Amino acid sequence: MALSIGIIGLPNVGKSTLFNALTGDGAEVSNYPFCTVAPNVGTVEVPDPRLERLSEVIQPQSTTPTNIRFVDIAGLVRDANQGAGLGNQFLAHIRDVDALVHVVRCFDDAQISHVDGVIDPLRDIETIETELLLADLAVMEKAVPHLDKVVRSEPRSTRAQELVACAKVLAGLQRGMGAAVMGLTSEERDSLAAYSLLTASPVLYAANVGEVEADAPGPWVDRLVERYGADQVLVISAQLEAEIAGLSQEERAEFSRELGLEYGGMERLVQAGYKLLDLITFYTLANGKLQAWQLPRGERAPRAAGRIHTDMERGFIRAELASCDQLITMGGWAPLKAAGQLRSEGRDYVVADGDVITFLFKA
């Protein structure tokens, strides 16, 4: 399943324009709130030079890149957690994604209205984050008393750990902390998974600047970087990216070089999404098919096999693998194997970024 990223923000900040630049799907863009009601969904191939090089060397029958699924969610407004602006419906859409790109307006255009009348990126972020926090708070205020009754009636209940995790989150939310910054353990996160907490998703702030500021961001962007750090803020001009979306790869690369950027805005957004969730890419080669897969960093070989099919994880025997660089240098799988450079790894092997793997498993 592809990584799913929700695009959120206030109305009229450029969410649908950014979505169109990413996917080319032509979502409606208008100068009025709630132009987007049902979420727009599009899938984007992840740019992968390694996969291209592997394909050139191996010459497989087919090559399949990994993908990111982007969901353009309607603009949220103040009191969305209480239903304002169809807020409850829009908040529900956010619960279904793995990470969030929060588009923040950092451009001035008198022809495009702002719901609060004045541009203030930090205030806009606070508005959205408050709504997410209050929505989670409402969920936990119901969950904790219910779980407390369950555990009191059955002290050996398997939900005791869930109660502890929910109580911890409730206390944090009451102090104004989102779940993502509470230092939850992996066990606590597993206990909370069914609640799909809005504040648990990692967030990247997309500072949407005007075309003129694309290569020279102004003070609004500086304020965002000062507050959240350079790694969590991506400067992008959604309008500019939408205009160049129809260009060829060569033309896009040339345009990026003119702006002094190593990669275009869309490539940088996709890379930021990977970094946000700390993902790696591994590759499989089977039956003449070369395919790229996403995997959280630190996962072991059986879990990687499970990305392909659950039966492969259950019946995992071992993994035969080599690094992408090794395979390219040797000129293919057969020469690598003949040279004795193909490795065999068991269940405890931690998959590395760029591994090319063949899984052996019991059906």
Short mmCIF file of C-alpha atoms in Angstrom, two decimals:
data_model
loop_
_atom_site.label_atom_id
_atom_site.label_comp_id
_atom_site.label_asym_id
_atom_site.label_seq_id
_atom_site.Cartn_x
_atom_site.Cartn_y
_atom_site.Cartn_z
CA MET A 1 0.00 0.00 0.00
CA ALA A 2 1.30 3.45 -0.93
CA LEU A 3 2.23 6.01 1.69
CA SER A 4 -0.74 8.35 2.16
CA ILE A 5 -0.19 12.08 2.82
CA GLY A 6 -3.03 14.49 3.56
CA ILE A 7 -2.78 18.09 2.33
CA ILE A 8 -4.42 20.35 4.93
CA GLY A 9 -4.69 24.04 5.75
CA LEU A 10 -7.11 26.95 5.90
CA PRO A 11 -9.28 27.71 2.85
CA ASN A 12 -7.60 29.62 -0.01
CA VAL A 13 -3.99 28.83 0.96
CA GLY A 14 -3.16 26.83 -2.20
CA LYS A 15 -3.90 23.22 -1.22
CA SER A 16 -5.73 22.28 -4.42
CA THR A 17 -3.19 24.16 -6.55
CA LEU A 18 -0.42 22.13 -4.92
CA PHE A 19 -2.41 18.93 -5.40
CA ASN A 20 -2.85 19.68 -9.10
CA ALA A 21 0.87 20.35 -9.48
CA LEU A 22 1.62 17.00 -7.85
CA THR A 23 -0.90 14.84 -9.63
CA GLY A 24 -2.07 16.73 -12.72
CA ASP A 25 -5.63 15.70 -11.80
CA GLY A 26 -7.23 19.11 -12.34
CA ALA A 27 -8.96 19.54 -8.97
CA GLU A 28 -11.16 22.65 -8.88
CA VAL A 29 -9.41 25.81 -7.68
CA SER A 30 -11.54 28.84 -6.79
CA ASN A 31 -11.34 31.99 -4.68
CA TYR A 32 -13.93 30.96 -2.11
CA PRO A 33 -13.89 28.72 0.97
CA PHE A 34 -14.83 25.03 0.72
CA CYS A 35 -14.32 24.80 -3.03
CA THR A 36 -13.11 21.30 -2.14
CA VAL A 37 -15.73 19.25 -0.25
CA ALA A 38 -15.06 15.60 -1.03
CA PRO A 39 -11.29 14.97 -0.81
CA ASN A 40 -9.38 14.79 -4.09
CA VAL A 41 -7.11 11.74 -4.24
CA GLY A 42 -4.15 11.22 -6.57
CA THR A 43 -1.14 8.91 -6.72
CA VAL A 44 2.34 10.17 -7.58
CA GLU A 45 5.33 8.06 -8.59
CA VAL A 46 8.38 8.62 -6.40
CA PRO A 47 11.36 9.85 -8.47
CA ASP A 48 14.05 7.18 -8.10
CA PRO A 49 17.32 7.45 -10.07
CA ARG A 50 18.55 4.19 -8.50
CA LEU A 51 15.57 2.31 -9.89
CA GLU A 52 16.19 3.79 -13.33
CA ARG A 53 19.84 2.70 -13.22
CA LEU A 54 18.91 -0.78 -11.98
CA SER A 55 16.44 -1.14 -14.81
CA GLU A 56 19.09 -0.14 -17.35
CA VAL A 57 21.50 -2.77 -16.00
CA ILE A 58 19.07 -5.64 -15.37
CA GLN A 59 16.73 -5.07 -18.33
CA PRO A 60 13.68 -6.58 -16.57
CA GLN A 61 10.38 -7.29 -18.31
CA SER A 62 8.77 -4.56 -16.21
CA THR A 63 9.84 -1.87 -13.74
CA THR A 64 7.48 -0.49 -11.08
CA PRO A 65 8.36 2.51 -8.90
CA THR A 66 6.95 3.14 -5.46
CA ASN A 67 4.14 5.67 -5.04
CA ILE A 68 2.78 8.27 -2.66
CA ARG A 69 -0.97 8.81 -2.36
CA PHE A 70 -1.88 12.48 -1.84
CA VAL A 71 -5.27 13.48 -0.42
CA ASP A 72 -6.41 17.07 -0.89
CA ILE A 73 -8.61 17.73 2.16
CA ALA A 74 -11.03 20.65 2.28
CA GLY A 75 -9.99 23.76 4.17
CA LEU A 76 -10.50 23.74 7.92
CA VAL A 77 -11.70 26.78 9.84
CA ARG A 78 -11.94 27.84 13.47
CA ASP A 79 -14.44 25.64 15.42
CA ALA A 80 -14.16 22.85 12.85
CA ASN A 81 -14.12 20.36 15.75
CA GLN A 82 -17.67 21.52 16.51
CA GLY A 83 -18.81 21.16 12.93
CA ALA A 84 -18.07 24.64 11.58
CA GLY A 85 -17.56 24.60 7.80
CA LEU A 86 -18.46 20.89 7.65
CA GLY A 87 -15.48 20.47 9.96
CA ASN A 88 -16.37 17.07 11.43
CA GLN A 89 -16.59 15.60 7.94
CA PHE A 90 -13.25 17.09 6.92
CA LEU A 91 -11.53 16.02 10.15
CA ALA A 92 -12.62 12.44 9.50
CA HIS A 93 -10.75 12.50 6.18
CA ILE A 94 -7.52 13.43 8.00
CA ARG A 95 -7.70 10.32 10.19
CA ASP A 96 -7.10 8.08 7.17
CA VAL A 97 -3.60 9.34 6.21
CA ASP A 98 -0.07 8.51 7.40
CA ALA A 99 1.31 12.06 7.47
CA LEU A 100 0.23 15.65 6.87
CA VAL A 101 1.47 18.43 4.65
CA HIS A 102 0.16 21.62 6.21
CA VAL A 103 0.02 24.29 3.49
CA VAL A 104 0.57 27.76 4.95
CA ARG A 105 -0.07 30.92 2.99
CA CYS A 106 3.08 33.03 2.75
CA PHE A 107 2.12 35.13 -0.27
CA ASP A 108 0.19 38.38 -0.59
CA ASP A 109 -2.46 38.64 -3.31
CA ALA A 110 -5.35 41.06 -3.00
CA GLN A 111 -7.37 38.99 -5.46
CA ILE A 112 -7.32 35.93 -3.19
CA SER A 113 -9.24 36.38 0.04
CA HIS A 114 -8.04 35.17 3.44
CA VAL A 115 -10.59 33.77 5.89
CA ASP A 116 -9.18 35.96 8.68
CA GLY A 117 -8.61 39.00 6.49
CA VAL A 118 -4.88 39.31 7.27
CA ILE A 119 -2.00 36.96 6.43
CA ASP A 120 -0.29 35.53 9.50
CA PRO A 121 1.27 32.06 8.98
CA LEU A 122 1.86 31.31 12.66
CA ARG A 123 -1.70 32.23 13.58
CA ASP A 124 -3.03 30.12 10.72
CA ILE A 125 -1.06 27.09 11.90
CA GLU A 126 -2.27 27.59 15.46
CA THR A 127 -5.89 27.68 14.21
CA ILE A 128 -5.56 24.31 12.46
CA GLU A 129 -3.55 22.64 15.22
CA THR A 130 -6.04 23.78 17.85
CA GLU A 131 -8.87 22.18 15.90
CA LEU A 132 -6.96 18.90 15.58
CA LEU A 133 -6.12 18.93 19.28
CA LEU A 134 -9.71 19.66 20.35
CA ALA A 135 -11.02 16.89 18.11
CA ASP A 136 -8.59 14.40 19.69
CA LEU A 137 -9.48 15.69 23.15
CA ALA A 138 -13.16 14.93 22.52
CA VAL A 139 -12.23 11.36 21.48
CA MET A 140 -10.07 10.74 24.55
CA GLU A 141 -12.57 12.27 26.96
CA LYS A 142 -15.00 9.55 25.87
CA ALA A 143 -12.46 6.73 25.61
CA VAL A 144 -10.84 7.02 29.05
CA PRO A 145 -14.02 6.76 31.19
CA HIS A 146 -15.25 3.88 29.02
CA LEU A 147 -11.97 1.98 29.31
CA ASP A 148 -11.82 2.68 33.04
CA LYS A 149 -15.18 0.97 33.50
CA VAL A 150 -14.07 -1.99 31.38
CA VAL A 151 -10.85 -2.49 33.35
CA ARG A 152 -12.53 -2.00 36.73
CA SER A 153 -15.11 -4.66 35.89
CA GLU A 154 -12.40 -7.03 34.65
CA PRO A 155 -8.99 -6.25 36.23
CA ARG A 156 -7.28 -8.78 33.95
CA SER A 157 -8.68 -7.16 30.84
CA THR A 158 -6.32 -6.97 27.89
CA ARG A 159 -7.35 -3.31 27.52
CA ALA A 160 -5.51 -2.19 30.66
CA GLN A 161 -2.50 -1.08 28.61
CA GLU A 162 -4.82 0.78 26.25
CA LEU A 163 -6.31 2.63 29.23
CA VAL A 164 -2.86 3.70 30.43
CA ALA A 165 -1.94 4.99 26.97
CA CYS A 166 -5.24 6.85 26.54
CA ALA A 167 -4.96 8.44 29.99
CA LYS A 168 -1.44 9.63 29.16
CA VAL A 169 -2.63 11.18 25.89
CA LEU A 170 -5.65 12.77 27.54
CA ALA A 171 -3.42 14.44 30.14
CA GLY A 172 -1.12 15.73 27.40
CA LEU A 173 -3.97 17.06 25.27
CA GLN A 174 -5.38 18.87 28.29
CA ARG A 175 -2.01 20.64 28.58
CA GLY A 176 -2.15 21.60 24.90
CA MET A 177 0.29 18.92 23.64
CA GLY A 178 -0.32 16.89 20.52
CA ALA A 179 0.19 13.12 20.63
CA ALA A 180 3.18 13.31 18.27
CA VAL A 181 5.28 15.24 20.83
CA MET A 182 4.40 13.21 23.93
CA GLY A 183 7.23 10.71 23.61
CA LEU A 184 4.91 7.73 23.27
CA THR A 185 6.51 4.28 23.22
CA SER A 186 5.92 1.92 20.31
CA GLU A 187 3.66 -0.17 22.56
CA GLU A 188 1.61 2.90 23.47
CA ARG A 189 1.32 3.90 19.82
CA ASP A 190 0.10 0.39 18.98
CA SER A 191 -2.53 0.63 21.74
CA LEU A 192 -3.74 3.94 20.32
CA ALA A 193 -3.74 2.95 16.65
CA ALA A 194 -7.48 2.29 16.50
CA TYR A 195 -8.22 5.89 17.54
CA SER A 196 -6.40 7.39 14.52
CA LEU A 197 -5.46 10.47 16.53
CA LEU A 198 -5.15 13.58 14.39
CA THR A 199 -2.28 15.02 16.43
CA ALA A 200 -0.26 11.81 16.17
CA SER A 201 0.54 12.28 12.48
CA PRO A 202 3.93 13.78 11.59
CA VAL A 203 3.58 17.19 9.94
CA LEU A 204 5.55 19.03 7.25
CA TYR A 205 4.80 22.72 6.81
CA ALA A 206 4.66 23.77 3.16
CA ALA A 207 5.28 27.52 3.03
CA ASN A 208 3.39 28.53 -0.10
CA VAL A 209 5.12 31.60 -1.48
CA GLY A 210 4.48 33.72 -4.58
CA GLU A 211 6.37 33.15 -7.81
CA VAL A 212 8.69 36.10 -7.11
CA GLU A 213 9.64 34.72 -3.68
CA ALA A 214 10.25 31.15 -4.89
CA ASP A 215 14.04 31.57 -4.80
CA ALA A 216 14.15 34.30 -2.12
CA PRO A 217 11.65 33.60 0.68
CA GLY A 218 10.63 36.56 2.83
CA PRO A 219 10.01 37.24 6.53
CA TRP A 220 6.91 35.04 6.80
CA VAL A 221 9.00 32.00 5.91
CA ASP A 222 11.73 33.11 8.31
CA ARG A 223 9.18 33.09 11.13
CA LEU A 224 8.13 29.54 10.28
CA VAL A 225 11.72 28.28 10.17
CA GLU A 226 12.48 30.00 13.47
CA ARG A 227 9.50 28.31 15.11
CA TYR A 228 9.61 24.82 13.59
CA GLY A 229 13.14 24.40 12.20
CA ALA A 230 14.39 24.23 8.62
CA ASP A 231 13.88 20.45 8.38
CA GLN A 232 10.15 20.79 9.01
CA VAL A 233 9.49 23.70 6.62
CA LEU A 234 9.48 23.27 2.84
CA VAL A 235 9.36 26.46 0.76
CA ILE A 236 7.33 25.97 -2.38
CA SER A 237 5.35 28.08 -4.85
CA ALA A 238 2.25 26.03 -5.61
CA GLN A 239 1.23 28.35 -8.45
CA LEU A 240 4.65 28.18 -10.06
CA GLU A 241 4.77 24.39 -9.70
CA ALA A 242 1.32 24.11 -11.25
CA GLU A 243 2.47 26.17 -14.23
CA ILE A 244 5.51 23.97 -14.89
CA ALA A 245 3.76 20.66 -14.17
CA GLY A 246 3.22 20.10 -17.89
CA LEU A 247 6.89 20.48 -18.78
CA SER A 248 9.12 17.56 -19.67
CA GLN A 249 11.57 16.17 -17.10
CA GLU A 250 14.46 17.89 -18.91
CA GLU A 251 12.66 21.23 -18.91
CA ARG A 252 11.81 20.90 -15.22
CA ALA A 253 15.44 20.10 -14.40
CA GLU A 254 16.62 23.14 -16.33
CA PHE A 255 14.09 25.34 -14.58
CA SER A 256 15.26 24.08 -11.17
CA ARG A 257 18.87 24.82 -12.09
CA GLU A 258 17.93 28.37 -13.02
CA LEU A 259 16.46 28.78 -9.54
CA GLY A 260 19.58 27.28 -7.97
CA LEU A 261 17.74 24.20 -6.71
CA GLU A 262 19.05 20.64 -6.92
CA TYR A 263 15.50 19.36 -7.38
CA GLY A 264 12.15 20.85 -8.36
CA GLY A 265 9.47 21.60 -5.81
CA MET A 266 7.51 18.41 -6.39
CA GLU A 267 10.57 16.18 -6.06
CA ARG A 268 11.54 18.00 -2.87
CA LEU A 269 8.04 17.49 -1.47
CA VAL A 270 8.13 13.76 -2.20
CA GLN A 271 11.59 13.47 -0.63
CA ALA A 272 10.37 15.42 2.39
CA GLY A 273 7.47 12.99 2.74
CA TYR A 274 9.93 10.09 2.86
CA LYS A 275 12.07 11.87 5.43
CA LEU A 276 9.03 12.82 7.50
CA LEU A 277 8.11 9.16 8.01
CA ASP A 278 11.73 7.94 8.01
CA LEU A 279 11.15 5.58 5.09
CA ILE A 280 13.63 3.65 3.01
CA THR A 281 13.26 2.04 -0.41
CA PHE A 282 14.15 -1.57 -1.13
CA TYR A 283 13.78 -3.45 -4.40
CA THR A 284 12.63 -6.91 -5.39
CA LEU A 285 13.54 -8.86 -8.48
CA ALA A 286 11.33 -11.85 -9.29
CA ASN A 287 9.92 -13.38 -12.46
CA GLY A 288 11.49 -10.69 -14.59
CA LYS A 289 9.82 -7.91 -12.58
CA LEU A 290 11.81 -5.16 -10.83
CA GLN A 291 9.80 -3.29 -8.22
CA ALA A 292 10.48 -0.64 -5.57
CA TRP A 293 8.85 -0.77 -2.13
CA GLN A 294 8.53 1.61 0.82
CA LEU A 295 9.47 0.46 4.32
CA PRO A 296 9.94 2.24 7.67
CA ARG A 297 13.61 2.39 8.57
CA GLY A 298 14.69 -0.31 11.03
CA GLU A 299 12.22 -3.01 9.94
CA ARG A 300 13.42 -6.59 9.62
CA ALA A 301 13.34 -8.86 6.58
CA PRO A 302 10.05 -10.70 7.34
CA ARG A 303 8.20 -7.36 7.63
CA ALA A 304 9.66 -6.31 4.27
CA ALA A 305 8.39 -9.56 2.76
CA GLY A 306 4.99 -8.75 4.24
CA ARG A 307 4.91 -5.52 2.22
CA ILE A 308 4.62 -7.73 -0.85
CA HIS A 309 2.19 -10.29 0.59
CA THR A 310 1.21 -11.35 4.12
CA ASP A 311 1.78 -15.02 3.17
CA MET A 312 5.42 -14.21 2.47
CA GLU A 313 5.87 -12.76 5.96
CA ARG A 314 4.18 -15.73 7.65
CA GLY A 315 6.17 -18.27 5.64
CA PHE A 316 9.47 -16.36 5.57
CA ILE A 317 12.56 -18.60 5.31
CA ARG A 318 15.39 -16.27 4.29
CA ALA A 319 16.28 -13.34 2.07
CA GLU A 320 18.91 -13.38 -0.69
CA LEU A 321 20.14 -9.88 -1.31
CA ALA A 322 22.77 -7.40 -2.39
CA SER A 323 23.03 -3.65 -2.34
CA CYS A 324 21.86 -1.67 -5.32
CA ASP A 325 25.40 -0.38 -5.89
CA GLN A 326 26.83 -3.92 -5.88
CA LEU A 327 24.32 -5.14 -8.40
CA ILE A 328 24.93 -2.20 -10.74
CA THR A 329 28.71 -2.58 -10.47
CA MET A 330 28.59 -6.33 -11.21
CA GLY A 331 26.17 -5.87 -14.09
CA GLY A 332 23.29 -7.97 -12.84
CA TRP A 333 22.05 -10.66 -10.48
CA ALA A 334 23.70 -13.66 -12.21
CA PRO A 335 27.26 -12.20 -12.24
CA LEU A 336 26.82 -11.16 -8.60
CA LYS A 337 25.79 -14.68 -7.62
CA ALA A 338 28.60 -16.26 -9.65
CA ALA A 339 31.12 -14.04 -7.83
CA GLY A 340 29.80 -15.23 -4.47
CA GLN A 341 28.70 -11.73 -3.46
CA LEU A 342 25.05 -12.58 -2.93
CA ARG A 343 24.22 -12.61 0.79
CA SER A 344 21.75 -14.82 2.63
CA GLU A 345 20.05 -13.24 5.64
CA GLY A 346 17.58 -14.55 8.20
CA ARG A 347 14.66 -13.22 10.21
CA ASP A 348 16.72 -10.75 12.27
CA TYR A 349 18.22 -8.90 9.33
CA VAL A 350 17.39 -5.18 9.31
CA VAL A 351 16.67 -4.13 5.73
CA ALA A 352 18.93 -1.33 4.46
CA ASP A 353 18.02 1.45 2.07
CA GLY A 354 18.82 0.30 -1.47
CA ASP A 355 18.77 -3.45 -0.79
CA VAL A 356 17.74 -5.63 -3.76
CA ILE A 357 16.06 -8.71 -2.33
CA THR A 358 14.65 -12.07 -3.35
CA PHE A 359 12.53 -13.64 -0.61
CA LEU A 360 12.31 -17.38 -0.04
CA PHE A 361 9.20 -18.49 1.83
CA LYS A 362 6.91 -21.46 2.52
CA ALA A 363 3.55 -21.21 0.78
#
